[in-house]
Short mmCIF file of C-alpha atoms and ligand atoms in Angstrom, two decimals:
data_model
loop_
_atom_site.label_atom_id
_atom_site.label_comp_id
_atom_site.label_asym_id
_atom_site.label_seq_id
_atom_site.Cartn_x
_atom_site.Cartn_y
_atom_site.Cartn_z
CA UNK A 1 -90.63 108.29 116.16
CA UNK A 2 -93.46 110.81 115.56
CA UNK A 3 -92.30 113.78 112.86
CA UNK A 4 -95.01 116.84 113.73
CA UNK A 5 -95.19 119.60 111.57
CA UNK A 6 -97.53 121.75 113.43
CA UNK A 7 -98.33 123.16 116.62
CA UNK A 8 -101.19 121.85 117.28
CA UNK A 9 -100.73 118.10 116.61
CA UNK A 10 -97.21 118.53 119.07
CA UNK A 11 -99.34 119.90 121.41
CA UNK A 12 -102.28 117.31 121.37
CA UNK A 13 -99.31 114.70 121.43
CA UNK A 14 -97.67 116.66 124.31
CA UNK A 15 -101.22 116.63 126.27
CA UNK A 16 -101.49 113.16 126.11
CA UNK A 17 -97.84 112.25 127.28
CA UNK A 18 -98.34 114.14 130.38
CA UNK A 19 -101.89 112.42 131.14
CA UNK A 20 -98.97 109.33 131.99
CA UNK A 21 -97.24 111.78 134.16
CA UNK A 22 -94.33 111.13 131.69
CA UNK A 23 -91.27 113.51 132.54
CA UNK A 24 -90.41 115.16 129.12
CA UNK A 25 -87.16 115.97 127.32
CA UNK A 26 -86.72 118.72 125.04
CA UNK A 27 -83.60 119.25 122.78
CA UNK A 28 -84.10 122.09 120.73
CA UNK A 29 -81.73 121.94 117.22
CA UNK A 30 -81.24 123.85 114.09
CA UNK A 31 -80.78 120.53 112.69
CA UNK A 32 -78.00 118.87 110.41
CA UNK A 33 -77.22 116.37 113.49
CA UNK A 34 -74.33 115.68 114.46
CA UNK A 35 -72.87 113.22 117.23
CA UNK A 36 -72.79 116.74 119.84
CA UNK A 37 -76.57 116.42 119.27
CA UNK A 38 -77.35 112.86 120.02
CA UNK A 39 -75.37 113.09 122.95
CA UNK A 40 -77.75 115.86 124.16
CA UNK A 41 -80.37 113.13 123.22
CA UNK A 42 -78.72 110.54 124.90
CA UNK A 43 -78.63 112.55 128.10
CA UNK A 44 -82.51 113.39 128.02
CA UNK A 45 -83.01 109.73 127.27
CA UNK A 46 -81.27 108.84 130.53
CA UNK A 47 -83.52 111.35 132.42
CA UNK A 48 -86.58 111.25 131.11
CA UNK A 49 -89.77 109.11 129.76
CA UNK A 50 -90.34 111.13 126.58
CA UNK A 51 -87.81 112.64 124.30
CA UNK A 52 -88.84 115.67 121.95
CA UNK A 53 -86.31 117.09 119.67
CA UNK A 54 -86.93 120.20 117.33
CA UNK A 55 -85.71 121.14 114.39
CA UNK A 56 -86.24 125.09 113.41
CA UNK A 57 -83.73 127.39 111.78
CA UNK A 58 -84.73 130.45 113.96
CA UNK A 59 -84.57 133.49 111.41
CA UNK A 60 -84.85 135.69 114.28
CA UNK A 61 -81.38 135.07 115.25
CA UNK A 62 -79.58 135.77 112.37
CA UNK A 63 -78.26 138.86 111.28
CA UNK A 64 -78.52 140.47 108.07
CA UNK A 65 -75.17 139.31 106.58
CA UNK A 66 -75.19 136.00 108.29
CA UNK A 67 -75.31 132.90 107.34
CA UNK A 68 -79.02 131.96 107.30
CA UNK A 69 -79.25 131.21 103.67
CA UNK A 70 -76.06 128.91 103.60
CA UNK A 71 -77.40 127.20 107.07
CA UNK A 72 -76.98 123.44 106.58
CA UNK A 73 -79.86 121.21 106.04
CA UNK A 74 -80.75 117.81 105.37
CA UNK A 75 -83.74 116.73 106.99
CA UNK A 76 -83.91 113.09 105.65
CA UNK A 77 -80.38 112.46 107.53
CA UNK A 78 -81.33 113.85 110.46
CA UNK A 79 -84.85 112.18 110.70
CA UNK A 80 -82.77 108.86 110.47
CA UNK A 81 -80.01 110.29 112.86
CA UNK A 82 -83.04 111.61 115.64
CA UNK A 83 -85.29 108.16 114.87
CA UNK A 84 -81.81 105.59 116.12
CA UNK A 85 -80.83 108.08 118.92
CA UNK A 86 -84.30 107.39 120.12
CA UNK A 87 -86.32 110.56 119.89
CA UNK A 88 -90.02 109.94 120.45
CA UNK A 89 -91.27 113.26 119.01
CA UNK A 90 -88.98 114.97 116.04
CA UNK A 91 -90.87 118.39 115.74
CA UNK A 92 -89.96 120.48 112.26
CA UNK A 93 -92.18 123.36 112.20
CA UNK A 94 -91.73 125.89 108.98
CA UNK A 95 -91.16 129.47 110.34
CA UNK A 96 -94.41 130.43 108.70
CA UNK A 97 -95.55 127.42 111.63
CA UNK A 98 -93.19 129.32 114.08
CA UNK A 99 -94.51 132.67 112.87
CA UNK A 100 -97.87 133.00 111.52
CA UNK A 101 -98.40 136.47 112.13
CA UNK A 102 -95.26 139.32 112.15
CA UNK A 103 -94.53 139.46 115.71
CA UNK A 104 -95.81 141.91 117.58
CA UNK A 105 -93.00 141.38 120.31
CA UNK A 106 -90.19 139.70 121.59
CA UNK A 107 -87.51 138.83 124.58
CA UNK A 108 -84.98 141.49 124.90
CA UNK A 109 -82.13 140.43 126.67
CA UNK A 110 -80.15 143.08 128.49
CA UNK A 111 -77.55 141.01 130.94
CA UNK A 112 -74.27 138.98 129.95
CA UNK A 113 -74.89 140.41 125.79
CA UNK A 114 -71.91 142.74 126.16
CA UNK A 115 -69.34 140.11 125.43
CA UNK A 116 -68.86 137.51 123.52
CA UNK A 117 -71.29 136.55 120.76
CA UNK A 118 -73.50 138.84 121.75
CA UNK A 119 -71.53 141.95 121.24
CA UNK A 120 -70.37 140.50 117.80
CA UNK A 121 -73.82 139.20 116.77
CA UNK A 122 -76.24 142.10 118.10
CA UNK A 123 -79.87 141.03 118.53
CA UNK A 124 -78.68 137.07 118.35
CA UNK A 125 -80.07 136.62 121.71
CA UNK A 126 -82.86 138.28 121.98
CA UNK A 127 -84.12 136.17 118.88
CA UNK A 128 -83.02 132.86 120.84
CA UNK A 129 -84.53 133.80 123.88
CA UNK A 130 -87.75 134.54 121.59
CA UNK A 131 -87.86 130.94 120.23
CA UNK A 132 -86.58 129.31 123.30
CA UNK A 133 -89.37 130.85 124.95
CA UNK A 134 -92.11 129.90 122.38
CA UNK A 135 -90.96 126.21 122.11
CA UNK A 136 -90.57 126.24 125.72
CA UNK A 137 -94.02 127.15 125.77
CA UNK A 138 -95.06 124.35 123.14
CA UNK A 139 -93.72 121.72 124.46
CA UNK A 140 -93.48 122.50 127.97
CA UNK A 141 -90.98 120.24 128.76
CA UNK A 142 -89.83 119.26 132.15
CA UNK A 143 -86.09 118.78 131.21
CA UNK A 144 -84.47 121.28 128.47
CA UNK A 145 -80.89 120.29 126.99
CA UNK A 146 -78.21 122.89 125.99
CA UNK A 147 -74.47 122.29 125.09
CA UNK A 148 -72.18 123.86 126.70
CA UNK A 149 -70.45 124.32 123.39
CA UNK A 150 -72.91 126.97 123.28
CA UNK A 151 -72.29 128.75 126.64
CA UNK A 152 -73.77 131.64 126.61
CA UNK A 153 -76.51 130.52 125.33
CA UNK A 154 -76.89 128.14 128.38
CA UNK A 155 -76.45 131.26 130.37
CA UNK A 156 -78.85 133.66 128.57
CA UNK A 157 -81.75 130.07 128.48
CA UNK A 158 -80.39 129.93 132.32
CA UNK A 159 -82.18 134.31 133.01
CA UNK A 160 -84.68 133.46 130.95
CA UNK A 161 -85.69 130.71 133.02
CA UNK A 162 -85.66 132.24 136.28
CA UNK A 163 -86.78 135.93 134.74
CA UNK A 164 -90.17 134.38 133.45
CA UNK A 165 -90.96 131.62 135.73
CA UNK A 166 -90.51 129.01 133.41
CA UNK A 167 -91.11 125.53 134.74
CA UNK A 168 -88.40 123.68 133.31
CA UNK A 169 -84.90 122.27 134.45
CA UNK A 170 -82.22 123.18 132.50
CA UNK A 171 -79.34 120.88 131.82
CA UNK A 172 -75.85 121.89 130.21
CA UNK A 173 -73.79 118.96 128.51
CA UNK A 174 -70.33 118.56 127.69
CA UNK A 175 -68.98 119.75 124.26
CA UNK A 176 -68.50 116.58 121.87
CA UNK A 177 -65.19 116.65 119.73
CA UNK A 178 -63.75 115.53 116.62
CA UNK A 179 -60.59 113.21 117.13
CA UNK A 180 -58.32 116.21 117.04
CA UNK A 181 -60.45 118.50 119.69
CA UNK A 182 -62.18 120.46 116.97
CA UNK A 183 -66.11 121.19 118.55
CA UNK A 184 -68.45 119.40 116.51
CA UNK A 185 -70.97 121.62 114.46
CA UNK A 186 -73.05 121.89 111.55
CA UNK A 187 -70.98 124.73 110.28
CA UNK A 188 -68.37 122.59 110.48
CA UNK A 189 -68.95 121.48 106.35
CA UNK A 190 -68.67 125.27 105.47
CA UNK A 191 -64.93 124.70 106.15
CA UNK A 192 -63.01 123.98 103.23
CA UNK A 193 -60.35 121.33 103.45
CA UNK A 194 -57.20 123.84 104.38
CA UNK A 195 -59.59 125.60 107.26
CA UNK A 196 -60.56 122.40 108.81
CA UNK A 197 -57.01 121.42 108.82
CA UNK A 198 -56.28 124.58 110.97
CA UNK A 199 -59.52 125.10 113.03
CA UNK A 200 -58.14 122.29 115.50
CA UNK A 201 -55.90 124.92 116.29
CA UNK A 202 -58.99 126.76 118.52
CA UNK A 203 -59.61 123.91 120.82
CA UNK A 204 -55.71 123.63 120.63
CA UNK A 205 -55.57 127.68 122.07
CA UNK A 206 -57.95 126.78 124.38
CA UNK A 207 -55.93 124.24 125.66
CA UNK A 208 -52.44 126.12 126.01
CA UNK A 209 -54.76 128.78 128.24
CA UNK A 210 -55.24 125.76 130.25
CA UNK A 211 -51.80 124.83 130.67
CA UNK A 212 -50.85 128.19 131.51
CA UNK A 213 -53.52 128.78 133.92
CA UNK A 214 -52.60 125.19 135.46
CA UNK A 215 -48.86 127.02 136.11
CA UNK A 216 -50.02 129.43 137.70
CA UNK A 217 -50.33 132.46 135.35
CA UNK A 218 -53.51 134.00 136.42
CA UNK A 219 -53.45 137.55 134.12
CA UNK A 220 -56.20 137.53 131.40
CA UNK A 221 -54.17 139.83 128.70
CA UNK A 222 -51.08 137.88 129.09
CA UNK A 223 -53.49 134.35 128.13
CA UNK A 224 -55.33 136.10 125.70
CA UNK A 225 -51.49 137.27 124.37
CA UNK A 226 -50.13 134.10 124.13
CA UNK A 227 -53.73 132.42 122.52
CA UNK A 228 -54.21 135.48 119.74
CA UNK A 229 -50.37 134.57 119.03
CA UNK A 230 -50.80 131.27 119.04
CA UNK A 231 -54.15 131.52 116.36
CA UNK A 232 -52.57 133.84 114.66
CA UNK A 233 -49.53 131.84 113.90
CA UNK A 234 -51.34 128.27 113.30
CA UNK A 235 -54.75 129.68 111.19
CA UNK A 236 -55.65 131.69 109.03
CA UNK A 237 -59.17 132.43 110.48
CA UNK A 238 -59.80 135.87 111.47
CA UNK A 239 -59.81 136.49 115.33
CA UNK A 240 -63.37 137.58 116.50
CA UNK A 241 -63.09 137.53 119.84
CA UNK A 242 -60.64 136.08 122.63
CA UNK A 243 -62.35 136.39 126.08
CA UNK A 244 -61.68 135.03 129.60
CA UNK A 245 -64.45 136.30 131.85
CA UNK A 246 -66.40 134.94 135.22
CA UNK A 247 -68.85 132.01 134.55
CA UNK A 248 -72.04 132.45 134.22
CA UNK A 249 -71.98 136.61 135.22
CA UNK A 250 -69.73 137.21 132.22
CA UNK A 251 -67.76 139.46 133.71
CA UNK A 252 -64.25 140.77 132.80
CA UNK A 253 -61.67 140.02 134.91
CA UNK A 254 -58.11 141.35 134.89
CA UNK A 255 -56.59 138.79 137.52
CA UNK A 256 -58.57 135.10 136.87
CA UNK A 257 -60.46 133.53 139.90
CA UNK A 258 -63.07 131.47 140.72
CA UNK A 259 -65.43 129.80 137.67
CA UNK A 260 -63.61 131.05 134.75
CA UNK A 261 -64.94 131.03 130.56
CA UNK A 262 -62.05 130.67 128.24
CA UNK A 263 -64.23 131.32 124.98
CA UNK A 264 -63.13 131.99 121.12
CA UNK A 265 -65.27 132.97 117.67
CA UNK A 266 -63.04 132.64 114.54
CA UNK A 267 -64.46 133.51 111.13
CA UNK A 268 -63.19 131.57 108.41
CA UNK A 269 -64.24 132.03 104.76
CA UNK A 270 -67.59 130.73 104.76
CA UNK A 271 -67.97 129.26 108.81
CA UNK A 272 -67.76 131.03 111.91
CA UNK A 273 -66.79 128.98 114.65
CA UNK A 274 -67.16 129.14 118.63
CA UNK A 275 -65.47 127.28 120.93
CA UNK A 276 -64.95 127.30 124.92
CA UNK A 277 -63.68 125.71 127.76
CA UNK A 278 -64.81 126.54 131.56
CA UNK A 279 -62.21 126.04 134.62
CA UNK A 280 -62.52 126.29 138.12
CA UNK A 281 -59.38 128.70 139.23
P1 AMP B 1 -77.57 124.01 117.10
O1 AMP B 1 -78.26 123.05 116.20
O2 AMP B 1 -76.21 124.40 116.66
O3 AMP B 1 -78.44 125.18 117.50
O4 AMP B 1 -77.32 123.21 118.45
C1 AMP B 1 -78.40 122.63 119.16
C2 AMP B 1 -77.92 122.25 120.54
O5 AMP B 1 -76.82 121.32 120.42
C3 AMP B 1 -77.40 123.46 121.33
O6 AMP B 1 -77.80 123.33 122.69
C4 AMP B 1 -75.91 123.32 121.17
O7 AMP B 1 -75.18 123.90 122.23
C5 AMP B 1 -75.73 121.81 121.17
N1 AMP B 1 -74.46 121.45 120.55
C6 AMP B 1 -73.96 121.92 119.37
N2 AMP B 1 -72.74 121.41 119.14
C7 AMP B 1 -72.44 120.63 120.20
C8 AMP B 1 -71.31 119.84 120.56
N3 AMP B 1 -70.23 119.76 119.79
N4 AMP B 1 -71.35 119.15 121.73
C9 AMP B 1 -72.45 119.21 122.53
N5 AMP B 1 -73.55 119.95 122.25
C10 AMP B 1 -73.55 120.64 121.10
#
């Protein structure tokens, strides 16, 4: 596995692969892997000749009293995690690499921001869609990986895509759990040992939404009821947000039908965590 630090070498590397009409990969990461991000790996593998994974910790998408500072990182792990998964290009560009020069613009993004993360995290999109876009335009990969886990991300990278032309496929993958259904994530280790305990109990909400969906209740407020009371009861996380809206418009709904997001943020002491699940009503 290559490990590129710059722009330029990625992109004399990148020339080179596509002289072989290689199809290429791209899994873009804030690092400190875990098994969620080798599966997007794994996928790309399947698909494509050249795997290139990145590794940035976008400032641009945190806010001011987020948790950019306390971000994990261990870059000697996650070399050795990317290197067996089978990544052919690991690229780890500094943000002065990423940013040389104070931007003089960026990607606003004005649909599907109103809910969710984006209403709790203003301006968190627009500085994905900024470094999506510029690593987009780095690598300019044929195949780009998202998880699910993530999933409004996927459908914010999904409008960028088509807004601006973008010559790239995007693929969303399945969200990777720990044994009892918590989502795997980096922020996972800013959990102390009482909070991971009870942060199963989001993937456990998700599920009794599920289950009541599956018996026919089809009223949003009543599922978001019975999840708030069931969070409530079983962590001691603060509720963020509790949504059930049309996938991928993003749209409230009062009576559930169709493609349906099921979607959670919990803060915890020192982690804020996301989870989702998407049904077909
Ligand atoms: P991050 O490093 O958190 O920005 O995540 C990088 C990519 O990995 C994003 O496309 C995430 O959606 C994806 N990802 C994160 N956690 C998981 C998971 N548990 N399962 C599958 N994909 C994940």
């Amino acid at each position: 596995m290559k490990i590129v630090e710059t722009v330029e070498e990625l992109q004399t590397i990148i020339k080179k692969t596509k002289k072989n009409e290689s199809v290429i990969g791209f899994v873009p990461t804030m690092g400190f892997l875990h098994e969620g991000h080798l599966s997007l790996v794994e996928q790309a593998k399947k698909d494509c000749d050249f795997v290139v994974m990145s590794i940035f910790v976008n400032p641009l998408q945190f806010g001011p009293n987020e948790d950019f500072d306390r971000y994990p990182k261990n870059f000697e792990r996650d070399r050795q995690l990317a290197n067996n998964a089978g990544v052919d290009l690991l690229f780890y560009p500094n943000v002065t690499e990423m940013y040389p020069t104070e931007p003089a613009m960026k990607v606003i993004v004005h649909e599907g921001v109103d809910v969710l993360c984006g209403k709790s995290r203003p301006g968190h999109f627009d500085g994905v869609a900024t470094v999506v876009l510029k690593l987009f335009n780095m690598v300019t990969p044929d195949r780009a990986y998202f998880g699910m886990k993530d999933a409004q991300q996927v459908a914010v990278i999904e409008k960028l895509i088509r807004d601006f032309n973008l010559q790239v496929v995007l693929v969303g993958c399945p969200t990777l759990r720990e044994e009892d259904g918590l989502a795997k994530s980096s922020r996972n280790v800013n959990l102390t040992a009482e909070e991971r305990q009870e942060a199963s109990s989001i993937y456990k909400s998700l599920q009794l939404a599920k289950k009541l969906i599956l018996n026919g209740e089809h009223k949003a407020a009543l599922i978001k009821a019975e999840m708030t009371t069931f969070l409530q009861k079983n962590s001691s996380g603060a509720i963020d947000y509790i949504e059930l809206l049309s996938y991928p418009d993003l749209h409230q709904q009062e009576q559930l039908e169709g493609k349906v997001i099921i979607a959670i943020a919990q803060q915890y002491s020192k982690a804020r965590l996301i989870d989702n699940i998407v049904l077909e009503i």
